mmCIF file of C-alpha atoms in Angstrom:
data_model
loop_
_atom_site.group_PDB
_atom_site.id
_atom_site.type_symbol
_atom_site.label_atom_id
_atom_site.label_comp_id
_atom_site.label_asym_id
_atom_site.label_seq_id
_atom_site.Cartn_x
_atom_site.Cartn_y
_atom_site.Cartn_z
ATOM 1 C CA MET A 1 161.591 -139.993 71.598
ATOM 2 C CA SER A 2 162.919 -143.449 72.521
ATOM 3 C CA SER A 3 162.287 -146.485 70.350
ATOM 4 C CA ARG A 4 160.123 -147.880 73.165
ATOM 5 C CA ASP A 5 157.939 -144.733 73.189
ATOM 6 C CA ALA A 6 157.768 -144.766 69.393
ATOM 7 C CA GLY A 7 156.564 -148.349 69.503
ATOM 8 C CA ARG A 8 153.712 -147.355 71.798
ATOM 9 C CA GLN A 9 152.461 -144.694 69.397
ATOM 10 C CA PRO A 10 149.409 -145.498 67.289
ATOM 11 C CA LYS A 11 150.366 -146.461 63.752
ATOM 12 C CA TYR A 12 148.886 -143.315 62.227
ATOM 13 C CA GLN A 13 151.036 -141.114 64.488
ATOM 14 C CA ARG A 14 154.180 -143.029 63.522
ATOM 15 C CA ILE A 15 153.370 -142.592 59.840
ATOM 16 C CA ALA A 16 152.678 -138.892 60.389
ATOM 17 C CA ALA A 17 156.008 -138.532 62.213
ATOM 18 C CA GLU A 18 157.861 -140.162 59.300
ATOM 19 C CA LEU A 19 156.175 -137.881 56.782
ATOM 20 C CA ARG A 20 156.865 -134.830 58.955
ATOM 21 C CA ALA A 21 160.537 -135.767 59.201
ATOM 22 C CA ALA A 22 160.713 -136.272 55.430
ATOM 23 C CA ILE A 23 159.224 -132.817 54.867
ATOM 24 C CA GLU A 24 161.670 -131.229 57.320
ATOM 25 C CA ALA A 25 164.557 -133.016 55.582
ATOM 26 C CA GLY A 26 163.490 -131.598 52.226
ATOM 27 C CA GLU A 27 162.392 -134.883 50.684
ATOM 28 C CA TYR A 28 159.050 -133.222 49.966
ATOM 29 C CA GLY A 29 159.395 -129.550 49.137
ATOM 30 C CA PRO A 30 156.809 -126.759 49.237
ATOM 31 C CA GLY A 31 153.953 -127.477 46.840
ATOM 32 C CA GLU A 32 154.928 -131.142 46.337
ATOM 33 C CA ARG A 33 152.431 -133.963 46.670
ATOM 34 C CA LEU A 34 152.738 -136.448 49.527
ATOM 35 C CA PRO A 35 152.105 -140.178 49.087
ATOM 36 C CA GLY A 36 148.360 -140.794 48.908
ATOM 37 C CA GLU A 37 146.267 -143.106 51.032
ATOM 38 C CA ASN A 38 146.812 -146.067 48.703
ATOM 39 C CA ASP A 39 150.591 -145.493 48.745
ATOM 40 C CA LEU A 40 150.687 -145.330 52.538
ATOM 41 C CA MET A 41 148.497 -148.419 52.857
ATOM 42 C CA ALA A 42 150.886 -150.404 50.666
ATOM 43 C CA ALA A 43 154.093 -149.037 52.214
ATOM 44 C CA HIS A 44 153.031 -149.516 55.853
ATOM 45 C CA GLY A 45 150.555 -152.365 55.632
ATOM 46 C CA VAL A 46 147.764 -150.384 57.253
ATOM 47 C CA ALA A 47 144.077 -149.832 56.655
ATOM 48 C CA ARG A 48 142.783 -146.839 54.691
ATOM 49 C CA MET A 49 141.479 -145.157 57.858
ATOM 50 C CA THR A 50 144.946 -145.317 59.429
ATOM 51 C CA ALA A 51 146.524 -143.748 56.341
ATOM 52 C CA ARG A 52 143.819 -141.077 56.302
ATOM 53 C CA GLN A 53 144.389 -140.302 59.996
ATOM 54 C CA ALA A 54 148.135 -139.898 59.396
ATOM 55 C CA LEU A 55 147.562 -137.331 56.673
ATOM 56 C CA GLY A 56 144.914 -135.687 58.847
ATOM 57 C CA VAL A 57 147.483 -135.093 61.611
ATOM 58 C CA LEU A 58 149.688 -133.111 59.233
ATOM 59 C CA GLN A 59 146.701 -131.166 57.917
ATOM 60 C CA ALA A 60 145.702 -130.242 61.476
ATOM 61 C CA GLU A 61 149.244 -128.988 62.095
ATOM 62 C CA GLY A 62 149.002 -126.775 59.018
ATOM 63 C CA ILE A 63 151.996 -128.485 57.384
ATOM 64 C CA VAL A 64 150.041 -129.828 54.423
ATOM 65 C CA GLU A 65 146.771 -129.088 52.661
ATOM 66 C CA ALA A 66 144.330 -131.305 50.828
ATOM 67 C CA ARG A 67 143.305 -130.332 47.308
ATOM 68 C CA LYS A 68 140.059 -131.911 46.203
ATOM 69 C CA GLY A 69 140.640 -134.591 43.604
ATOM 70 C CA ALA A 70 144.404 -133.992 43.549
ATOM 71 C CA GLY A 71 145.816 -135.236 46.846
ATOM 72 C CA VAL A 72 147.663 -133.810 49.843
ATOM 73 C CA PHE A 73 150.427 -131.264 49.269
ATOM 74 C CA VAL A 74 153.093 -129.595 51.386
ATOM 75 C CA ARG A 75 152.006 -126.024 52.061
ATOM 76 C CA ASP A 76 154.176 -123.580 50.181
ATOM 77 C CA PHE A 77 153.177 -120.441 52.094
ATOM 78 C CA LYS A 78 155.989 -118.742 54.008
ATOM 79 C CA PRO A 79 154.757 -117.770 57.500
ATOM 80 C CA ILE A 80 154.322 -114.093 58.329
ATOM 81 C CA ARG A 81 156.432 -112.798 61.203
ATOM 82 C CA ARG A 82 154.178 -110.371 63.063
ATOM 83 C CA ARG A 83 156.385 -108.128 65.188
ATOM 84 C CA GLY A 84 153.825 -106.964 67.698
ATOM 85 C CA ILE A 85 155.747 -104.000 69.115
ATOM 86 C CA GLU A 86 157.590 -102.531 66.123
ATOM 87 C CA ARG A 87 154.513 -102.571 63.885
ATOM 88 C CA LEU A 88 152.538 -100.352 66.295
ATOM 89 C CA ALA A 89 155.284 -97.784 66.877
ATOM 90 C CA HIS A 90 154.488 -94.170 65.999
ATOM 91 C CA ALA A 91 157.475 -94.247 63.649
ATOM 92 C CA GLN A 92 155.484 -96.678 61.487
ATOM 93 C CA TRP A 93 152.026 -95.109 61.085
ATOM 94 C CA GLY A 94 153.148 -91.595 62.048
ATOM 95 C CA GLU A 95 155.169 -91.423 58.843
ATOM 96 C CA GLY A 96 152.267 -92.451 56.645
ATOM 97 C CA ARG A 97 152.927 -96.191 56.532
ATOM 98 C CA SER A 98 150.316 -98.790 57.324
ATOM 99 C CA VAL A 99 150.998 -100.953 60.381
ATOM 100 C CA TRP A 100 150.332 -103.929 58.114
ATOM 101 C CA GLU A 101 153.346 -103.061 55.933
ATOM 102 C CA ALA A 102 155.564 -104.227 58.775
ATOM 103 C CA ASP A 103 154.085 -107.714 58.400
ATOM 104 C CA ALA A 104 154.458 -107.845 54.631
ATOM 105 C CA ALA A 105 158.268 -107.591 54.561
ATOM 106 C CA GLY A 106 158.236 -106.693 50.877
ATOM 107 C CA ARG A 107 155.596 -109.243 49.888
ATOM 108 C CA GLU A 108 152.283 -108.347 48.265
ATOM 109 C CA LEU A 109 149.853 -107.429 51.040
ATOM 110 C CA LEU A 110 146.358 -106.441 49.940
ATOM 111 C CA VAL A 111 143.089 -105.570 51.607
ATOM 112 C CA ASP A 112 140.683 -107.317 49.271
ATOM 113 C CA SER A 113 137.531 -106.531 51.228
ATOM 114 C CA VAL A 114 136.538 -103.437 53.244
ATOM 115 C CA GLU A 115 133.138 -102.784 54.802
ATOM 116 C CA VAL A 116 132.428 -99.668 56.871
ATOM 117 C CA SER A 117 129.191 -99.140 58.778
ATOM 118 C CA GLU A 118 127.692 -97.462 61.821
ATOM 119 C CA GLU A 119 126.148 -99.925 64.240
ATOM 120 C CA GLY A 120 125.000 -100.317 67.786
ATOM 121 C CA ALA A 121 127.949 -101.185 69.981
ATOM 122 C CA PRO A 122 128.137 -104.725 71.376
ATOM 123 C CA GLU A 123 127.969 -104.578 75.169
ATOM 124 C CA VAL A 124 131.609 -105.519 75.694
ATOM 125 C CA ILE A 125 132.833 -102.988 73.119
ATOM 126 C CA ALA A 126 130.664 -100.224 74.599
ATOM 127 C CA GLY A 127 132.191 -100.945 77.987
ATOM 128 C CA VAL A 128 135.783 -100.785 76.735
ATOM 129 C CA LEU A 129 135.168 -97.586 74.769
ATOM 130 C CA ASP A 130 133.231 -96.118 77.726
ATOM 131 C CA LEU A 131 130.287 -95.098 75.557
ATOM 132 C CA ALA A 132 127.547 -93.272 77.438
ATOM 133 C CA GLU A 133 123.896 -94.117 76.855
ATOM 134 C CA GLY A 134 123.317 -90.550 75.707
ATOM 135 C CA GLU A 135 125.639 -91.206 72.780
ATOM 136 C CA GLY A 136 123.394 -94.007 71.635
ATOM 137 C CA GLU A 137 126.316 -96.413 72.026
ATOM 138 C CA LYS A 138 126.962 -96.183 68.306
ATOM 139 C CA VAL A 139 130.269 -97.306 66.837
ATOM 140 C CA CYS A 140 131.960 -97.029 63.479
ATOM 141 C CA VAL A 141 132.758 -100.583 62.427
ATOM 142 C CA ARG A 142 135.502 -101.327 59.906
ATOM 143 C CA ARG A 143 135.683 -104.936 58.647
ATOM 144 C CA ARG A 144 138.626 -105.938 56.455
ATOM 145 C CA ARG A 145 140.140 -109.075 54.975
ATOM 146 C CA TYR A 146 143.870 -109.132 54.299
ATOM 147 C CA THR A 147 145.626 -111.348 51.776
ATOM 148 C CA LEU A 148 149.353 -111.957 51.402
ATOM 149 C CA ASP A 149 150.725 -113.352 48.152
ATOM 150 C CA GLY A 150 147.120 -113.968 47.148
ATOM 151 C CA LYS A 151 146.255 -116.011 50.257
ATOM 152 C CA PRO A 152 143.700 -114.811 52.855
ATOM 153 C CA VAL A 153 145.514 -114.597 56.198
ATOM 154 C CA LEU A 154 143.633 -112.196 58.459
ATOM 155 C CA LEU A 155 140.168 -110.850 59.262
ATOM 156 C CA ALA A 156 140.067 -107.591 61.231
ATOM 157 C CA THR A 157 137.128 -105.722 62.743
ATOM 158 C CA SER A 158 137.755 -102.300 64.292
ATOM 159 C CA TYR A 159 135.288 -100.483 66.545
ATOM 160 C CA LEU A 160 135.598 -96.732 67.145
ATOM 161 C CA PRO A 161 133.198 -94.256 68.812
ATOM 162 C CA ALA A 162 130.911 -93.048 66.024
ATOM 163 C CA ALA A 163 130.678 -89.533 67.491
ATOM 164 C CA LEU A 164 134.465 -89.227 67.510
ATOM 165 C CA VAL A 165 135.075 -90.213 63.885
ATOM 166 C CA PHE A 166 131.910 -88.845 62.261
ATOM 167 C CA GLY A 167 132.673 -87.096 58.954
ATOM 168 C CA THR A 168 136.348 -88.132 58.933
ATOM 169 C CA PRO A 169 138.191 -90.422 56.491
ATOM 170 C CA ILE A 170 137.960 -93.144 59.146
ATOM 171 C CA THR A 171 134.371 -93.666 58.001
ATOM 172 C CA GLN A 172 135.552 -94.212 54.413
ATOM 173 C CA PRO A 173 137.030 -97.432 52.964
ATOM 174 C CA ASP A 174 140.402 -95.691 52.379
ATOM 175 C CA THR A 175 141.532 -93.887 55.524
ATOM 176 C CA GLY A 176 144.596 -92.369 53.836
ATOM 177 C CA PRO A 177 148.352 -92.480 54.620
ATOM 178 C CA GLY A 178 149.128 -93.960 58.024
ATOM 179 C CA GLY A 179 145.657 -95.434 58.363
ATOM 180 C CA LEU A 180 143.149 -94.741 61.107
ATOM 181 C CA TYR A 181 145.825 -94.137 63.783
ATOM 182 C CA ALA A 182 147.185 -91.208 61.796
ATOM 183 C CA ARG A 183 143.648 -89.873 61.434
ATOM 184 C CA LEU A 184 143.025 -90.234 65.172
ATOM 185 C CA ALA A 185 146.208 -88.226 65.769
ATOM 186 C CA GLU A 186 144.810 -85.465 63.555
ATOM 187 C CA LEU A 187 141.713 -85.447 65.773
ATOM 188 C CA GLY A 188 143.897 -84.910 68.836
ATOM 189 C CA ARG A 189 143.341 -88.529 69.999
ATOM 190 C CA LYS A 190 146.703 -90.013 69.028
ATOM 191 C CA PRO A 191 147.176 -93.575 70.316
ATOM 192 C CA VAL A 192 150.067 -93.673 72.780
ATOM 193 C CA ARG A 193 149.543 -97.113 74.327
ATOM 194 C CA PHE A 194 148.221 -100.462 73.109
ATOM 195 C CA ARG A 195 147.078 -103.629 74.836
ATOM 196 C CA GLU A 196 146.780 -106.962 73.052
ATOM 197 C CA GLU A 197 145.120 -110.126 74.306
ATOM 198 C CA ILE A 198 145.776 -113.374 72.434
ATOM 199 C CA ARG A 199 143.976 -116.694 72.505
ATOM 200 C CA SER A 200 143.169 -119.484 70.084
ATOM 201 C CA ARG A 201 140.228 -121.656 69.082
ATOM 202 C CA MET A 202 138.842 -123.502 66.106
ATOM 203 C CA PRO A 203 137.331 -121.216 63.453
ATOM 204 C CA SER A 204 133.643 -120.753 62.819
ATOM 205 C CA ALA A 205 132.346 -121.999 59.474
ATOM 206 C CA ASP A 206 132.290 -118.423 58.150
ATOM 207 C CA GLU A 207 135.865 -117.713 59.309
ATOM 208 C CA ALA A 208 137.130 -120.947 57.782
ATOM 209 C CA GLU A 209 135.487 -120.035 54.478
ATOM 210 C CA GLN A 210 136.797 -116.460 54.435
ATOM 211 C CA LEU A 211 140.343 -117.551 55.301
ATOM 212 C CA ALA A 212 140.218 -120.647 53.048
ATOM 213 C CA LEU A 213 141.440 -122.766 55.961
ATOM 214 C CA PRO A 214 142.192 -126.465 55.556
ATOM 215 C CA SER A 215 140.195 -128.726 57.842
ATOM 216 C CA GLY A 216 141.518 -128.849 61.400
ATOM 217 C CA VAL A 217 143.556 -125.611 61.347
ATOM 218 C CA PRO A 218 142.818 -123.345 64.336
ATOM 219 C CA VAL A 219 142.814 -119.558 64.363
ATOM 220 C CA MET A 220 144.522 -117.088 66.675
ATOM 221 C CA LEU A 221 142.436 -114.256 68.068
ATOM 222 C CA VAL A 222 144.180 -110.955 68.781
ATOM 223 C CA ALA A 223 142.086 -108.304 70.542
ATOM 224 C CA ARG A 224 143.878 -104.963 70.535
ATOM 225 C CA THR A 225 142.792 -101.805 72.342
ATOM 226 C CA ALA A 226 144.361 -98.417 71.520
ATOM 227 C CA PHE A 227 144.508 -95.734 74.231
ATOM 228 C CA ASP A 228 145.107 -91.998 73.902
ATOM 229 C CA ALA A 229 147.248 -89.788 76.166
ATOM 230 C CA GLU A 230 144.359 -89.413 78.640
ATOM 231 C CA GLY A 231 144.060 -93.179 78.984
ATOM 232 C CA ALA A 232 140.785 -93.363 77.067
ATOM 233 C CA ALA A 233 140.224 -96.248 74.659
ATOM 234 C CA VAL A 234 139.794 -94.945 71.108
ATOM 235 C CA GLU A 235 139.699 -98.217 69.160
ATOM 236 C CA VAL A 236 139.107 -101.914 69.708
ATOM 237 C CA ASN A 237 140.361 -104.187 66.934
ATOM 238 C CA GLU A 238 139.351 -107.851 66.939
ATOM 239 C CA MET A 239 141.517 -109.917 64.593
ATOM 240 C CA VAL A 240 141.225 -113.526 63.429
ATOM 241 C CA LEU A 241 144.509 -114.949 62.113
ATOM 242 C CA ASP A 242 145.239 -118.163 60.235
ATOM 243 C CA SER A 243 147.425 -119.781 62.911
ATOM 244 C CA SER A 244 149.480 -121.688 60.353
ATOM 245 C CA ALA A 245 150.297 -118.449 58.502
ATOM 246 C CA TYR A 246 151.655 -116.415 61.423
ATOM 247 C CA VAL A 247 154.540 -116.311 63.875
ATOM 248 C CA LEU A 248 153.853 -113.797 66.677
ATOM 249 C CA GLU A 249 157.034 -112.069 67.821
ATOM 250 C CA TYR A 250 157.352 -109.675 70.771
ATOM 251 C CA GLY A 251 160.685 -108.067 71.628
ATOM 252 C CA PHE A 252 161.100 -105.807 74.668
ATOM 253 C CA GLU A 253 163.665 -104.650 77.186
ATOM 254 C CA ALA A 254 164.070 -106.529 80.469
#
């Protein structure tokens, strides 16, 4: 950015840019406190609202987080590299490993909340899973929250045909080695192809609370459908990711 363009920026954006550069240069390390509103007001000769807006920009970018009564701190969470293709390979779950282990990379990944129920299928889900009216359009719903290094990072809700998974470990909180894909394989409905759709938006109040998101941080939505060898959809998984906690990586041949 030229000096002319920088001069046209609002003051709060210039202050935010200086703080961002200082963080990137290591002047403020992970977990360290940034100058507060009073400090920024004195250093830059600006009003409190301008100082607050500058810090708000960095919070919205997920670079810093506000701690009530303590100030604004550089986030010390190392982003998760989600390798979208490798994690879903049969070599991962087919050998008894969870697909989520690929994301953890040796860090402590936990599922701290699991809810399993049988429910009426939402219209869109019933359409994807091709549920007939005679089947009552019932689905097994698995809702989980994942934490990494103690921080909530992901909410996942899986939908599977209730008639298909009835009486199997898929209807239990612990699905066993390899997770539900390994259990589907045992049922003769092994997933052989996946489709993922990705978009982003601001979180709902409930999502923000469950993921402990700082104000202004958006979420990424990943909707994954698993297909068996006959081309039938056997699972729909709707995931809500803390956008500041993830890097989505997809590697494939040209």
